[in-house]
mmCIF file of C-alpha atoms in Angstrom:
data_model
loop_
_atom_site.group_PDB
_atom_site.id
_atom_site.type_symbol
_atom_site.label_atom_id
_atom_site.label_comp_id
_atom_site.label_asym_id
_atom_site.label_seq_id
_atom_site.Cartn_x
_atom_site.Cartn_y
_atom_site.Cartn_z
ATOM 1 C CA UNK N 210 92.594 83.661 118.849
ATOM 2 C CA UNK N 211 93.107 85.948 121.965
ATOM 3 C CA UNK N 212 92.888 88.736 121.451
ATOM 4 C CA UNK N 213 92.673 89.869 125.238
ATOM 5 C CA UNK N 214 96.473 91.972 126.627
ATOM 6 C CA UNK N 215 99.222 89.647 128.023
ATOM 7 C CA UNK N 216 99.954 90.379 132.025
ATOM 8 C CA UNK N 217 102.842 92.398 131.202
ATOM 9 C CA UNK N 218 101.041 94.596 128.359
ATOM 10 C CA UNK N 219 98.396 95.328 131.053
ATOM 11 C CA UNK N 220 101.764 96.400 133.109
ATOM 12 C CA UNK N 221 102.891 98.535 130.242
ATOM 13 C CA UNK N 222 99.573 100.351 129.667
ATOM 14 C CA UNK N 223 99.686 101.262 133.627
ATOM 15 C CA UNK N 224 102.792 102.669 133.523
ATOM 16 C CA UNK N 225 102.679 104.833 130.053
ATOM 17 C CA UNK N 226 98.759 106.019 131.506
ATOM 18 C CA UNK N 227 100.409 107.079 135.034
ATOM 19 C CA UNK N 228 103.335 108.662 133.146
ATOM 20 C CA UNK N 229 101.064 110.305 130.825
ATOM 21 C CA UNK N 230 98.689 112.308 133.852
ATOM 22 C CA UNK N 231 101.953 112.648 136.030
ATOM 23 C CA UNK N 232 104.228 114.056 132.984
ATOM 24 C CA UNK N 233 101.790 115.311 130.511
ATOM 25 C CA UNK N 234 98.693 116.357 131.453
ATOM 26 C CA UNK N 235 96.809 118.818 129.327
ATOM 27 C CA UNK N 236 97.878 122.454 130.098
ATOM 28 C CA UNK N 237 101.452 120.688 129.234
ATOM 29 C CA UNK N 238 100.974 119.160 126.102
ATOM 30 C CA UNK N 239 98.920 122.745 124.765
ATOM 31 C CA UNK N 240 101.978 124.747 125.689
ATOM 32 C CA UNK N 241 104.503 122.225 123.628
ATOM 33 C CA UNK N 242 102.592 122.621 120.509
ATOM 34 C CA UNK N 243 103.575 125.898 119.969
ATOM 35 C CA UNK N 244 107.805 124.947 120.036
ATOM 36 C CA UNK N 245 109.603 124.383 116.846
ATOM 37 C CA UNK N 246 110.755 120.672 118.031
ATOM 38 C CA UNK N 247 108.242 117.940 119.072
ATOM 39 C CA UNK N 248 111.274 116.888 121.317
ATOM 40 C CA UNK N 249 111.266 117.883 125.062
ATOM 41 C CA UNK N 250 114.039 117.127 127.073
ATOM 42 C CA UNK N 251 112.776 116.108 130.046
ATOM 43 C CA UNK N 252 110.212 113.936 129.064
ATOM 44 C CA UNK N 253 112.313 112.707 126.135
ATOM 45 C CA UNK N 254 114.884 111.443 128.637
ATOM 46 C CA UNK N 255 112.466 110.372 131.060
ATOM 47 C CA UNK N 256 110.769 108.110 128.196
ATOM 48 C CA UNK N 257 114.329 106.940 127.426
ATOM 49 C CA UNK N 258 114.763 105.905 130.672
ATOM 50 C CA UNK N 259 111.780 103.557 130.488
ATOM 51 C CA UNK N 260 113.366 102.288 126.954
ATOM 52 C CA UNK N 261 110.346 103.459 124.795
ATOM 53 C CA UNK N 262 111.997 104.662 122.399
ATOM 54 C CA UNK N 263 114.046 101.294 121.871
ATOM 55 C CA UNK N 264 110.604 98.888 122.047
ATOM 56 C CA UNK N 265 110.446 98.142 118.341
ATOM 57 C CA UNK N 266 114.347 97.600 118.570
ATOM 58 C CA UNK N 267 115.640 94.024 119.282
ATOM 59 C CA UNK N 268 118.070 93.672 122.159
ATOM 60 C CA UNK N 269 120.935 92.868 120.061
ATOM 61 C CA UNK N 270 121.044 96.475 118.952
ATOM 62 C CA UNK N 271 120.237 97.447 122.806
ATOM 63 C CA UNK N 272 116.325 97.901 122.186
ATOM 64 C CA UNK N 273 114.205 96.202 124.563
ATOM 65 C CA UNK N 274 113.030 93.510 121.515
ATOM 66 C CA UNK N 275 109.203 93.932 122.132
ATOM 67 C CA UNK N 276 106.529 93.087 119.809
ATOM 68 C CA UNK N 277 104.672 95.085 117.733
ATOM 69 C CA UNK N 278 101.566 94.484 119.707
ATOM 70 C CA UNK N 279 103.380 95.583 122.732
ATOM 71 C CA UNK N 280 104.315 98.801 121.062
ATOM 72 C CA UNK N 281 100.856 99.398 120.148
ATOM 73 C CA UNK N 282 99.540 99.194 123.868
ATOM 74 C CA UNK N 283 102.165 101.874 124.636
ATOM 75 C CA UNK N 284 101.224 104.273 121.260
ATOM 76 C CA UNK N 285 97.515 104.026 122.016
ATOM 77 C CA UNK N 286 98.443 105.084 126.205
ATOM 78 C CA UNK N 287 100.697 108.009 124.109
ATOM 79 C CA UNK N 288 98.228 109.087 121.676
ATOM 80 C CA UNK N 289 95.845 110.147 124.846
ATOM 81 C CA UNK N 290 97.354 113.712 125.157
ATOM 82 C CA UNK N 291 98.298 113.394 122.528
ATOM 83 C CA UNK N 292 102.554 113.590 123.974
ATOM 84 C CA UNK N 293 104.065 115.419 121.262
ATOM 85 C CA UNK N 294 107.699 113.936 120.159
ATOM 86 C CA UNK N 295 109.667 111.963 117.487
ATOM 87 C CA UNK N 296 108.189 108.308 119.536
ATOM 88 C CA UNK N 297 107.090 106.901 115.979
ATOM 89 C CA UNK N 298 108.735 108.978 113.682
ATOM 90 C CA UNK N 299 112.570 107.975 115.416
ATOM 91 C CA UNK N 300 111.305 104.661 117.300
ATOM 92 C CA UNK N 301 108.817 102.777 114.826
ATOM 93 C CA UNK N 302 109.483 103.663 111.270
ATOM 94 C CA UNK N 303 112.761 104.853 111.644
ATOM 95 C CA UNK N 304 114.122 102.062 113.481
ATOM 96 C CA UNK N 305 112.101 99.606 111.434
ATOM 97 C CA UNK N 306 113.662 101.238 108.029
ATOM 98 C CA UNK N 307 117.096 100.534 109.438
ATOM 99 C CA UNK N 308 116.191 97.169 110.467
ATOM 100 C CA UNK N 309 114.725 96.098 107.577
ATOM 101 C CA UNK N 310 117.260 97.913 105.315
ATOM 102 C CA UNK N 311 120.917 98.824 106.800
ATOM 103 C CA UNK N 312 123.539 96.464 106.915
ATOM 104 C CA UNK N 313 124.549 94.649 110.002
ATOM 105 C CA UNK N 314 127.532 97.275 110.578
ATOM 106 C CA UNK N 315 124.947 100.026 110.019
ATOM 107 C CA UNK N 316 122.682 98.792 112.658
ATOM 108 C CA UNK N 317 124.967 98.087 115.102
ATOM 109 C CA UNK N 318 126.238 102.065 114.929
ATOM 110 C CA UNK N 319 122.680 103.521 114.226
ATOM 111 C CA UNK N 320 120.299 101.557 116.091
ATOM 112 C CA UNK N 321 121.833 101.501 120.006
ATOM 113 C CA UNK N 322 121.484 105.208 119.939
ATOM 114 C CA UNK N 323 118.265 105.266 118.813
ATOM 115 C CA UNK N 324 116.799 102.929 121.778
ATOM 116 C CA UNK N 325 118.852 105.261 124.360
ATOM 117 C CA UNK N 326 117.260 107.698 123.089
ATOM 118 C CA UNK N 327 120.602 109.979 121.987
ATOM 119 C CA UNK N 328 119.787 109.581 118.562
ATOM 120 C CA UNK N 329 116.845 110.791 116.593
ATOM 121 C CA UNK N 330 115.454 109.531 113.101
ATOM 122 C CA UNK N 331 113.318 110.799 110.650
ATOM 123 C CA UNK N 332 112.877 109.261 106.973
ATOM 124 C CA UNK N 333 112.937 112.204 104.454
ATOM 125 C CA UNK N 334 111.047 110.814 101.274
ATOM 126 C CA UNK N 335 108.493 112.965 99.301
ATOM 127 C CA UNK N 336 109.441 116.387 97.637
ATOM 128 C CA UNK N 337 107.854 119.193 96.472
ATOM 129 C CA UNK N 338 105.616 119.246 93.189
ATOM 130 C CA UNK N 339 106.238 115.658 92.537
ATOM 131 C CA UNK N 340 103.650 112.791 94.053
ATOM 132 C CA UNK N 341 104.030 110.208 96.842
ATOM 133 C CA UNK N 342 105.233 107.217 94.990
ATOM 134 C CA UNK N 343 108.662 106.061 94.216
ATOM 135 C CA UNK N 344 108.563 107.880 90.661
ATOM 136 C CA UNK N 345 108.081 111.227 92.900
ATOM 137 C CA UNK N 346 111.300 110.714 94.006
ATOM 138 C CA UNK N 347 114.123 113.229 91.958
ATOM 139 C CA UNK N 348 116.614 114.465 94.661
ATOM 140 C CA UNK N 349 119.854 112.900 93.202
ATOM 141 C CA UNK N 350 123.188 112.707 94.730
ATOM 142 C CA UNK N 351 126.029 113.727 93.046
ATOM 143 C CA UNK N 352 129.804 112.381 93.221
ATOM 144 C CA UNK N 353 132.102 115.095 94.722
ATOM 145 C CA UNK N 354 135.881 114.318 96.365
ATOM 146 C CA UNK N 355 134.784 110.449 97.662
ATOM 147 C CA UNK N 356 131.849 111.591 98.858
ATOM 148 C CA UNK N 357 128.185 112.132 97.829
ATOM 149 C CA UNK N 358 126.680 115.957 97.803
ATOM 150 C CA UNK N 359 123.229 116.084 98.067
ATOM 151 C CA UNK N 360 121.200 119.739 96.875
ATOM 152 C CA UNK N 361 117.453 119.524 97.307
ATOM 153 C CA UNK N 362 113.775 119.846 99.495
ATOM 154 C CA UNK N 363 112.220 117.362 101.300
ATOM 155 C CA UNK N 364 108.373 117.589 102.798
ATOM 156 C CA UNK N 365 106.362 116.335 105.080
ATOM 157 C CA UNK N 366 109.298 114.821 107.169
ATOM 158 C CA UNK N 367 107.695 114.280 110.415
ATOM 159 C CA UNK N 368 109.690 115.592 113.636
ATOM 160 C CA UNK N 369 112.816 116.636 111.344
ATOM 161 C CA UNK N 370 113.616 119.547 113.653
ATOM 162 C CA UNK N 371 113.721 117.295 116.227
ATOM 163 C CA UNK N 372 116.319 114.563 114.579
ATOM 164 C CA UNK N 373 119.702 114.129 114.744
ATOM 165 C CA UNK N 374 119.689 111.682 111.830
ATOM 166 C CA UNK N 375 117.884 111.266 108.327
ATOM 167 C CA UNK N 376 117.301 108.518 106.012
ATOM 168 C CA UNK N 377 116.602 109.936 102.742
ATOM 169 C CA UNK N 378 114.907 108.754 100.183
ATOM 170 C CA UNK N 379 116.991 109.385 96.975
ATOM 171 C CA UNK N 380 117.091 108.878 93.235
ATOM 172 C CA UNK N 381 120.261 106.524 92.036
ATOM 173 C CA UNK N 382 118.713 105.699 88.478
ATOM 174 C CA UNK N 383 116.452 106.315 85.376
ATOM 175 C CA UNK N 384 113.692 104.189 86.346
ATOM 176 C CA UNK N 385 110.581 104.600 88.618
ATOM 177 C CA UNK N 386 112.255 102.548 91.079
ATOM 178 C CA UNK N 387 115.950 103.404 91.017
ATOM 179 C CA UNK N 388 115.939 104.681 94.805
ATOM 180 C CA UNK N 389 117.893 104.269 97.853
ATOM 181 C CA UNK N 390 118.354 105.403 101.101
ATOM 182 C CA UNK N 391 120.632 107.785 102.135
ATOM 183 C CA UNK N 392 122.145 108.474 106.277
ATOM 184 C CA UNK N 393 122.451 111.871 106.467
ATOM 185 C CA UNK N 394 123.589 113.793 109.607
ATOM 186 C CA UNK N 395 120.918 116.159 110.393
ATOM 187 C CA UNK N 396 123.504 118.401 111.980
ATOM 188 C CA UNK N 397 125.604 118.844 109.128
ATOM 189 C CA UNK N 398 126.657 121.806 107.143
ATOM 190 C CA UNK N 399 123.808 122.672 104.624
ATOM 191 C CA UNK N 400 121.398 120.987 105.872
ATOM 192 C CA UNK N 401 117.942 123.079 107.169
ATOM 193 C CA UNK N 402 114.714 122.168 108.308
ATOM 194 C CA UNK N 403 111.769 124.100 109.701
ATOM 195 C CA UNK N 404 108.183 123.303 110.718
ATOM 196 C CA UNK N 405 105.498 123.857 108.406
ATOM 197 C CA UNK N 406 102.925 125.893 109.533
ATOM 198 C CA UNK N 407 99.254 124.859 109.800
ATOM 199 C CA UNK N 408 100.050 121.850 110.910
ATOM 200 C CA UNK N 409 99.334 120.214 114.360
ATOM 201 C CA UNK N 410 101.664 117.770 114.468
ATOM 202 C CA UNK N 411 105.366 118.561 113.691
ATOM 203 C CA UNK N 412 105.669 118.206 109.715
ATOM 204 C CA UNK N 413 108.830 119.966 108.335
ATOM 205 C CA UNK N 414 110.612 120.749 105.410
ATOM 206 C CA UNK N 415 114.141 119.766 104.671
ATOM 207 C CA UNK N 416 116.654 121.599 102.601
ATOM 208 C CA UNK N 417 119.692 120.568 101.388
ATOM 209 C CA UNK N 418 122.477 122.964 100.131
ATOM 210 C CA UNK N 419 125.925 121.006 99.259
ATOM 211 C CA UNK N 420 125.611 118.612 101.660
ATOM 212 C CA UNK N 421 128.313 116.373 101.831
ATOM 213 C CA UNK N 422 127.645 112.478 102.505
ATOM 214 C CA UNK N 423 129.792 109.799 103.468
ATOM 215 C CA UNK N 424 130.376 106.923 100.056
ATOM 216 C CA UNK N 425 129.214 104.569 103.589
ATOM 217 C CA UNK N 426 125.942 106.058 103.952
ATOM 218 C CA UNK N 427 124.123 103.961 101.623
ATOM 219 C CA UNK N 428 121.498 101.541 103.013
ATOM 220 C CA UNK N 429 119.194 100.357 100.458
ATOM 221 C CA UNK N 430 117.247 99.969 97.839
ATOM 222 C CA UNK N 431 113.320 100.680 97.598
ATOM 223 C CA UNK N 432 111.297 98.690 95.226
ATOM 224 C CA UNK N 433 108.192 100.500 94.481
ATOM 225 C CA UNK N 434 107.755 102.064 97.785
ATOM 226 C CA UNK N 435 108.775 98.725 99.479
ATOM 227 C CA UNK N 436 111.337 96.698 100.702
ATOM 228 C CA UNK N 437 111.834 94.058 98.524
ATOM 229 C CA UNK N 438 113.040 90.473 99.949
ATOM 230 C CA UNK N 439 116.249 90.025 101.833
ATOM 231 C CA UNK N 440 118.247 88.095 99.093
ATOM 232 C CA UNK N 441 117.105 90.965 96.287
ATOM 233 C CA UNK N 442 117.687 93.928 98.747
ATOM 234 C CA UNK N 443 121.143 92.874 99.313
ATOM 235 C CA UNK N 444 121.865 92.382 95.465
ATOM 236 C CA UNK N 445 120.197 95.438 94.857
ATOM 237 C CA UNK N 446 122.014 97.326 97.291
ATOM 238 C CA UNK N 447 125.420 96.034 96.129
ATOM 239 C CA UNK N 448 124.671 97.148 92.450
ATOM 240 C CA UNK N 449 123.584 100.950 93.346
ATOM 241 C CA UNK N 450 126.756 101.099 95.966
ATOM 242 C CA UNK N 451 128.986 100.186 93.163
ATOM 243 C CA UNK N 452 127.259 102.496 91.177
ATOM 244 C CA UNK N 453 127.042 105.498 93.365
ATOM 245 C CA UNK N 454 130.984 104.962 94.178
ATOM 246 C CA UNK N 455 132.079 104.835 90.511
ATOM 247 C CA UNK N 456 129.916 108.181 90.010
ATOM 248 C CA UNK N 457 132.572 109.171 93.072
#
């Protein structure tokens, strides 16, 4: 097996090491640490522009359809400075969550955002005094007026003050895995987030007072801290939509 980078990874190493001395260099990245968002502008939209933040994303939802090999190249030319910003958090395991788990109408809203770079993920899953696994998981929405209303704390949600969306991880049952995944607007009424201190890298903590979620905003089910195959998710998701809308 070859192991060896393909022409156009060597290409794409070039370009994010040249972007990363020309746009980031040291006395840069020091002076970002200390902000309360991971996210600046101008090199956010510069990044954008180069469709980084769209390389795990396949071009049907308007990423650039990469592999993950490719996106490694470009994380390992990132991690350098390191360049502070929500790259994985929104572009890797965000998009991959809503790949692997949304619906096809949910990916076609969610995901061309994302690879422009206008939209921002981060996937809100442990909570405080409770462990990492799925049983940890005890923030439960609540039927209110067709709607869900979510009260709670999330932790550790990496580059939350930088995100304009969340996908949170949520409690729809009795047993250890009874969870789904809710699309919350990170910009809506009642919800807060703040960096935690004594961290390096940007991991916040979520609150959520009353917030008020679309019945739509389901995406999926998590079995045991993983996505389950594609025939089971979509029964499983069916059966917690129903039962999250007759709660409503």
């Amino acid at each position: 097996m070859d192991l060896g980078l393909t022409e156009s990874q060597e290409l794409l190493r070039t370009t994010a090491r040249s972007f990363m001395e020309r746009e980031a260099p040291v006395d840069v990245i020091v002076g970002l640490q200390k902000r309360e968002s991971s996210l600046d502008p101008g090199l956010w939209k510069k990044a954008a522009q180069r469709g980084w933040p769209g390389i795990t994303i396949p071009t049907e939802y308007g990423g650039s359809g990469e592999r993950l090999s490719d996106a490694a190249v470009l994380y390992e030319e990132m991690g350098r400075g390191p360049l502070p910003g929500p790259f994985f958090s929104s572009g890797v395991l965000g998009a991959l969550t809503v790949l692997e788990g949304a619906t096809e109408e949910q990916r076609r809203r969610i995901l061309p955002g994302v690879a422009r770079g206008e939209r921002v993920l981060a996937v809100a899953i442990t909570e405080p005094n409770a462990s990492w696994g799925p049983g940890g998981i005890t923030l439960a929405p609540q039927g209110r007026n067709g709607s869900y209303v979510l009260n709670g704390t999330k932790l550790f949600v990496a580059d939350a003050t930088s995100a304009t969306d969340l996908l949170v991880a949520v409690r729809t049952g009795e047993g250890p895995t009874d969870v789904s995944l809710l699309h919350v607007d990170a910009k809506a009424r009642g919800v807060t987030t703040r960096r935690l201190p004594g961290f390096v890298s940007w991991q916040c903590e979520v609150s959520f007072d009353n917030v008020a979620v679309p019945a739509g905003a389901v995406l999926i089910a998590i079995i045991c801290g993983y996505f389950a195959s594609r025939p089971a998710n979509l029964d499983a998701f069916e059966d917690i939509r129903a039962q999250l809308e007759a709660d409503v």
